[in-house]
CSV table of C-alpha atoms in Angstrom, one decimal:
chain,number,residue,atom,x,y,z
A,258,MET,CA,-20.2,9.6,-13.4
A,259,ARG,CA,-18.3,10.9,-16.4
A,260,PHE,CA,-14.7,12.3,-16.6
A,261,LYS,CA,-13.6,14.8,-19.3
A,262,LEU,CA,-10.5,14.1,-21.3
A,263,PHE,CA,-7.6,16.5,-20.5
A,264,GLY,CA,-5.2,18.7,-22.5
A,265,ARG,CA,-1.5,18.8,-21.8
A,266,ALA,CA,-1.7,22.5,-21.1
A,267,ALA,CA,-3.6,21.9,-17.9
A,268,VAL,CA,-1.2,19.5,-16.3
A,269,LEU,CA,0.9,21.8,-14.3
A,270,ALA,CA,-2.0,24.0,-13.1
A,271,VAL,CA,-4.0,21.0,-12.0
A,272,THR,CA,-1.0,19.4,-10.4
A,273,GLY,CA,-0.2,22.5,-8.4
A,274,LEU,CA,-3.7,22.7,-7.0
A,275,ALA,CA,-3.6,19.0,-6.2
A,276,LEU,CA,-0.3,19.3,-4.4
A,277,LEU,CA,-1.8,21.9,-2.2
A,278,GLN,CA,-4.7,19.5,-1.5
A,279,GLY,CA,-2.3,16.7,-0.7
A,280,GLY,CA,-0.3,18.9,1.6
A,281,ALA,CA,-3.5,19.7,3.5
A,282,ALA,CA,-4.1,16.0,4.0
A,283,LEU,CA,-0.6,15.6,5.3
A,284,ALA,CA,-1.0,18.5,7.6
A,285,GLN,CA,-4.1,16.9,9.1
A,286,GLY,CA,-2.1,13.9,10.1
A,287,ALA,CA,-3.8,11.5,7.7
A,288,VAL,CA,-0.5,10.0,6.6
A,289,ASP,CA,1.7,8.0,8.9
A,290,ASN,CA,5.3,7.7,7.7
A,291,SER,CA,6.7,6.1,10.9
A,292,ALA,CA,7.2,2.7,9.1
A,293,LEU,CA,10.0,4.3,7.1
A,294,SER,CA,12.3,4.1,10.2
A,295,SER,CA,11.7,0.4,10.6
A,296,THR,CA,14.2,-2.3,9.6
A,297,THR,CA,11.3,-4.6,8.4
A,298,PHE,CA,8.6,-4.2,5.8
A,299,ARG,CA,5.5,-2.4,7.0
A,300,GLU,CA,2.5,-4.8,7.4
A,301,HIS,CA,0.5,-5.1,4.2
A,302,LYS,CA,-3.2,-4.6,4.8
A,303,ARG,CA,-4.8,-3.4,1.6
A,304,THR,CA,-3.4,-1.7,-1.5
A,305,PHE,CA,-5.5,-0.1,-4.2
A,306,GLY,CA,-4.3,1.2,-7.6
A,307,LEU,CA,-5.1,2.8,-10.9
A,308,VAL,CA,-3.9,0.7,-13.8
A,309,TYR,CA,-4.4,0.0,-17.5
A,310,THR,CA,-5.3,-3.7,-17.9
A,311,LEU,CA,-3.7,-5.3,-20.9
A,312,PRO,CA,-6.1,-6.0,-23.9
A,313,LYS,CA,-7.0,-9.6,-24.5
A,314,GLU,CA,-5.1,-9.8,-27.7
A,315,VAL,CA,-1.9,-8.8,-26.0
A,316,ASN,CA,-2.4,-11.4,-23.2
A,317,ASP,CA,-3.1,-14.0,-25.8
A,318,LEU,CA,0.1,-13.2,-27.7
A,319,LEU,CA,2.2,-13.3,-24.6
A,320,ALA,CA,0.6,-16.6,-23.6
A,321,VAL,CA,1.4,-18.4,-26.8
A,322,THR,CA,4.9,-16.9,-27.3
A,323,ILE,CA,6.6,-16.7,-23.9
A,324,GLY,CA,4.0,-18.0,-21.4
A,325,GLY,CA,5.1,-21.6,-21.4
A,326,LEU,CA,8.8,-20.8,-21.4
A,327,LEU,CA,8.4,-18.5,-18.5
A,328,ARG,CA,6.6,-21.0,-16.4
A,329,GLU,CA,9.2,-23.7,-17.2
A,330,LYS,CA,12.0,-21.4,-16.2
A,331,LEU,CA,10.4,-20.4,-12.9
A,332,LEU,CA,9.8,-24.0,-12.0
A,333,ASN,CA,13.3,-25.0,-13.0
A,334,ALA,CA,14.6,-22.3,-10.7
A,335,GLY,CA,12.5,-23.5,-7.8
A,336,LEU,CA,10.3,-20.4,-7.9
A,337,VAL,CA,7.0,-22.3,-7.4
A,338,ASP,CA,5.2,-19.4,-5.7
A,339,GLU,CA,6.1,-17.1,-8.6
A,340,ALA,CA,4.8,-19.6,-11.1
A,341,LEU,CA,1.5,-19.8,-9.2
A,342,ARG,CA,0.9,-16.2,-8.2
A,343,PHE,CA,-2.2,-14.7,-9.6
A,344,ASN,CA,-2.1,-11.4,-11.5
A,345,ILE,CA,-4.3,-9.5,-13.9
A,346,PRO,CA,-1.8,-8.2,-16.5
A,347,HIS,CA,-1.6,-4.5,-16.4
A,348,VAL,CA,0.4,-1.3,-16.7
A,349,THR,CA,0.3,0.8,-13.5
A,350,VAL,CA,-0.5,4.4,-13.1
A,351,LEU,CA,0.0,4.3,-9.3
A,352,HIS,CA,-0.6,2.3,-6.1
A,353,ILE,CA,-1.6,3.5,-2.7
A,354,HIS,CA,-2.0,1.7,0.7
A,355,ASN,CA,-5.1,2.2,2.8
A,356,PRO,CA,-7.2,-0.5,4.6
A,357,ASP,CA,-10.3,1.7,4.3
A,358,PRO,CA,-12.7,-0.3,2.1
A,359,THR,CA,-14.2,2.9,0.7
A,360,THR,CA,-10.8,3.9,-0.8
A,361,PRO,CA,-11.8,2.8,-4.4
A,362,GLU,CA,-14.9,5.0,-4.3
A,363,LYS,CA,-12.8,7.9,-3.0
A,364,MET,CA,-10.3,7.3,-5.8
A,365,LEU,CA,-13.1,7.3,-8.4
A,366,LYS,CA,-14.4,10.7,-7.1
A,367,ALA,CA,-10.9,12.2,-7.0
A,368,LEU,CA,-9.8,11.1,-10.5
A,369,PRO,CA,-8.5,14.1,-12.6
A,370,LYS,CA,-9.3,14.5,-16.3
A,371,LEU,CA,-8.5,11.3,-18.2
A,372,PRO,CA,-6.1,10.9,-21.1
A,373,PRO,CA,-7.3,10.0,-24.5
A,374,VAL,CA,-7.0,6.4,-25.8
A,375,LEU,CA,-3.3,5.6,-25.5
A,376,ASN,CA,-1.5,4.0,-28.4
A,377,VAL,CA,1.7,2.5,-27.1
A,378,ARG,CA,4.2,-0.3,-27.8
A,379,LEU,CA,5.2,-2.8,-25.2
A,380,LYS,CA,8.8,-3.7,-25.8
A,381,THR,CA,12.0,-4.9,-24.0
A,382,PHE,CA,12.0,-7.5,-21.2
A,383,TYR,CA,14.3,-6.8,-18.2
A,384,THR,CA,14.7,-7.7,-14.5
A,385,THR,CA,14.5,-5.1,-11.8
A,386,GLU,CA,14.5,-5.0,-8.0
A,387,ALA,CA,12.7,-2.6,-5.6
A,388,ALA,CA,15.9,-0.9,-4.8
A,389,LYS,CA,19.4,-2.0,-5.8
A,390,GLY,CA,20.9,-4.1,-3.0
A,391,ALA,CA,17.7,-4.5,-1.1
A,392,GLY,CA,17.5,-8.2,-1.9
A,393,HIS,CA,13.8,-8.3,-2.6
A,394,PRO,CA,11.2,-7.9,-4.0
A,395,TRP,CA,12.2,-8.2,-7.6
A,396,TRP,CA,10.3,-8.4,-10.9
A,397,LEU,CA,10.6,-9.5,-14.6
A,398,ASP,CA,9.1,-6.6,-16.6
A,399,LEU,CA,8.1,-5.8,-20.1
A,400,GLY,CA,8.7,-2.1,-20.8
A,401,ILE,CA,7.0,0.5,-22.9
A,402,VAL,CA,8.6,2.5,-25.7
A,403,LYS,CA,9.3,5.9,-24.3
A,404,GLU,CA,8.2,8.1,-27.2
A,405,GLY,CA,5.2,9.1,-29.1
A,406,PRO,CA,1.9,10.9,-28.3
A,407,GLY,CA,0.5,7.9,-26.4
A,408,TYR,CA,3.5,7.7,-24.1
A,409,ASP,CA,3.5,11.5,-23.6
A,410,ALA,CA,-0.2,11.5,-22.7
A,411,MET,CA,0.3,8.5,-20.3
A,412,MET,CA,3.1,10.4,-18.5
A,413,ALA,CA,1.1,13.6,-18.3
A,414,PHE,CA,-1.8,11.8,-16.8
A,415,ASN,CA,0.5,10.2,-14.2
A,416,THR,CA,1.7,13.7,-13.2
A,417,THR,CA,-1.9,14.9,-12.6
A,418,ALA,CA,-3.1,11.7,-10.9
A,419,THR,CA,-0.2,11.3,-8.5
A,420,PRO,CA,-1.0,14.2,-6.0
A,421,VAL,CA,-4.8,13.7,-5.9
A,422,LEU,CA,-4.7,10.0,-5.5
A,423,THR,CA,-1.7,9.6,-3.2
A,424,ALA,CA,-3.4,12.1,-0.9
A,425,LEU,CA,-5.8,9.2,-0.1
A,426,ARG,CA,-3.0,6.9,1.3
A,427,ASP,CA,-2.7,6.1,5.0
A,428,GLY,CA,1.1,5.8,4.7
A,429,PRO,CA,3.8,4.4,2.4
A,430,LEU,CA,3.4,1.3,0.4
A,431,PRO,CA,4.7,-1.6,2.5
A,432,ARG,CA,7.1,-2.8,-0.2
A,433,VAL,CA,9.1,0.5,-0.2
A,434,THR,CA,9.6,0.5,3.6
A,435,GLY,CA,12.2,-1.4,5.7
A,436,PRO,CA,15.1,-2.9,3.7
A,437,VAL,CA,14.0,-1.3,0.5
A,438,TYR,CA,13.7,2.3,1.8
A,439,ALA,CA,17.0,1.9,3.6
A,440,VAL,CA,19.0,1.6,0.4
A,441,MET,CA,17.1,4.0,-1.8
A,442,GLY,CA,18.7,7.1,-3.1
A,443,ASP,CA,17.8,10.5,-1.8
A,444,ALA,CA,15.4,11.3,-4.7
A,445,ALA,CA,13.5,8.0,-4.3
A,446,LYS,CA,13.3,8.5,-0.5
A,447,GLU,CA,11.8,11.9,-1.0
A,448,LEU,CA,9.1,10.5,-3.2
A,449,VAL,CA,8.3,7.8,-0.7
A,450,GLN,CA,8.0,10.4,2.1
A,451,THR,CA,5.8,12.8,0.0
A,452,VAL,CA,3.7,10.4,-2.1
A,453,GLY,CA,4.1,7.0,-0.5
A,454,VAL,CA,6.0,5.3,-3.3
A,455,SER,CA,8.9,5.9,-5.6
A,456,GLY,CA,8.8,6.2,-9.4
A,457,LEU,CA,5.9,8.7,-9.8
A,458,ASN,CA,5.9,11.9,-11.7
A,459,THR,CA,5.7,15.1,-9.6
A,460,VAL,CA,6.1,18.8,-9.9
A,461,LYS,CA,9.0,20.4,-7.9
A,462,ASP,CA,9.9,24.1,-7.9
A,463,GLY,CA,7.5,24.5,-10.9
A,464,LYS,CA,9.2,21.8,-12.9
A,465,GLU,CA,7.7,18.5,-13.9
A,466,LEU,CA,9.9,15.6,-12.9
A,467,ARG,CA,9.3,12.2,-14.7
A,468,PRO,CA,10.7,9.2,-12.9
A,469,HIS,CA,7.6,7.2,-13.7
A,470,ASN,CA,8.5,4.0,-15.6
A,471,PRO,CA,5.3,2.4,-17.1
A,472,HIS,CA,5.6,-1.4,-17.7
A,473,ASN,CA,3.9,-4.7,-17.5
A,474,THR,CA,5.2,-7.2,-14.9
A,475,LEU,CA,5.3,-10.9,-15.7
A,476,VAL,CA,7.0,-12.2,-12.5
A,477,TYR,CA,6.5,-10.9,-8.9
A,478,SER,CA,9.0,-12.4,-6.4
A,479,MET,CA,9.9,-12.1,-2.8
A,480,ALA,CA,12.7,-14.6,-3.2
A,481,LYS,CA,16.2,-13.2,-2.7
A,482,PHE,CA,17.5,-11.6,-5.8
A,483,THR,CA,20.8,-13.5,-5.7
A,484,PRO,CA,23.4,-13.2,-8.4
A,485,GLU,CA,22.4,-16.6,-9.7
A,486,ILE,CA,18.7,-15.7,-9.9
A,487,GLN,CA,19.5,-12.4,-11.5
A,488,ALA,CA,21.8,-14.0,-14.1
A,489,ALA,CA,19.1,-16.7,-14.9
A,490,PHE,CA,16.3,-14.2,-15.5
A,491,ASP,CA,18.5,-11.7,-17.3
A,492,ARG,CA,19.1,-14.6,-19.7
A,493,THR,CA,15.4,-15.2,-19.8
A,494,ALA,CA,14.7,-11.5,-20.6
A,495,ALA,CA,17.3,-11.7,-23.4
A,496,GLU,CA,15.7,-14.8,-24.9
A,497,PHE,CA,12.2,-13.2,-24.7
A,498,ASN,CA,13.6,-10.1,-26.5
A,499,GLN,CA,14.7,-12.4,-29.3
A,500,ILE,CA,11.3,-13.9,-29.5
A,501,LEU,CA,9.5,-10.5,-29.6
A,502,PRO,CA,12.1,-8.2,-31.0
A,503,ASP,CA,9.6,-5.6,-32.2
A,504,GLY,CA,7.5,-5.7,-29.1
A,505,ILE,CA,3.7,-5.5,-29.2
A,506,ALA,CA,1.7,-2.5,-30.5
A,507,THR,CA,-1.5,-1.9,-28.6
A,508,ALA,CA,-4.1,0.6,-27.4
A,509,PHE,CA,-5.3,1.2,-23.9
A,510,ARG,CA,-9.0,2.2,-24.1
A,511,THR,CA,-9.8,1.9,-20.4
A,512,VAL,CA,-8.2,2.6,-17.0
A,513,SER,CA,-9.2,0.6,-13.9
A,514,ILE,CA,-9.3,1.0,-10.1
A,515,VAL,CA,-8.1,-2.3,-8.7
A,516,GLU,CA,-6.9,-4.1,-5.5
A,517,LEU,CA,-3.4,-5.4,-5.3
A,518,GLY,CA,-1.1,-7.7,-3.3
A,519,PHE,CA,2.1,-6.8,-1.5
A,520,SER,CA,4.3,-7.1,-4.6
A,521,GLY,CA,2.0,-5.1,-6.9
A,522,ASN,CA,0.1,-8.0,-8.6
A,523,VAL,CA,-3.5,-7.1,-9.4
A,524,LEU,CA,-6.0,-9.4,-7.5
A,525,ARG,CA,-9.3,-7.9,-8.6
A,526,GLU,CA,-10.7,-5.2,-10.8
A,527,ILE,CA,-13.2,-2.8,-9.1
A,528,TYR,CA,-14.1,0.0,-11.5
A,529,ARG,CA,-13.3,0.2,-15.3
A,530,ILE,CA,-13.3,3.7,-16.8
A,531,SER,CA,-13.5,4.3,-20.5
A,532,LEU,CA,-10.9,6.6,-22.0
A,533,GLU,CA,-13.3,7.2,-24.9
A,534,ASP,CA,-16.3,8.6,-23.2
A,535,GLY,CA,-15.5,8.5,-19.4
A,536,SER,CA,-18.2,6.0,-18.5
A,537,VAL,CA,-17.6,3.9,-15.4
A,538,LEU,CA,-18.4,0.2,-15.1
A,539,ASN,CA,-18.8,-1.4,-11.7
A,540,ILE,CA,-17.1,-4.8,-12.3
A,541,THR,CA,-18.9,-6.5,-9.3
A,542,THR,CA,-22.4,-5.6,-10.4
A,543,GLY,CA,-21.9,-5.1,-14.1
A,544,ALA,CA,-23.8,-1.8,-13.8
A,545,VAL,CA,-22.7,1.5,-15.2
A,546,VAL,CA,-22.1,4.0,-12.4
A,547,PRO,CA,-24.5,6.9,-12.7
A,548,LYS,CA,-23.1,10.2,-13.9
């Protein structure tokens, strides 16, 4: 299977068609949003996603500059689960929830045209919570500089990928239901209702909206985001920004279909797709997927 690289001019046209397809899926009753009225999180079964995994050289640099410090700070704060939690470092395109084990294959078939190789700069550490005042989950993230051709291509791809892939969900992501959904703003609630998660690019009334915030997450936590925890890890973020003031320049040459945990941590890679030639590698078998 091979995917052609896309041009920016096709974004709105492709997205408009995909929105119609997504609407058809909703009309058929494939998506159940009933969990949004609950006071507790929806049960997590299986979440799949499309992500850019971080290149080895970026992971190596993070490990030798801030990795040890971060682990020490987590343990000192009593956040043992966070220090132990597994994650394949990545920058997310989007996540969807669906227990159907064939979802990754469906995602592969539904993928829109791919972006070119993305030259971006990872920069600025910060803490964030799923929704202000929700209490949990919360994360320590490393952002991406929001300018340049690579960033623009990344955002354009999110716009085209969002409707075709979120149409495959069975309902909202569990982590944006219950206490998180209850305190979201109207715009975020609308995104959860229509695409299953907040923070994705969409097209509304013919205009492209860009709430997507690409980033790499270093800490995934379901501990309460108390003022003390927030202050401690805001200080941690400030310290890390002193250590890596210029960030890390890198290039994403592949995008992967993966399986994730409740908080968005990547547990396994399933398909790796080249942004250079569109070839697809099945990670389990090591075989190239036939065109």
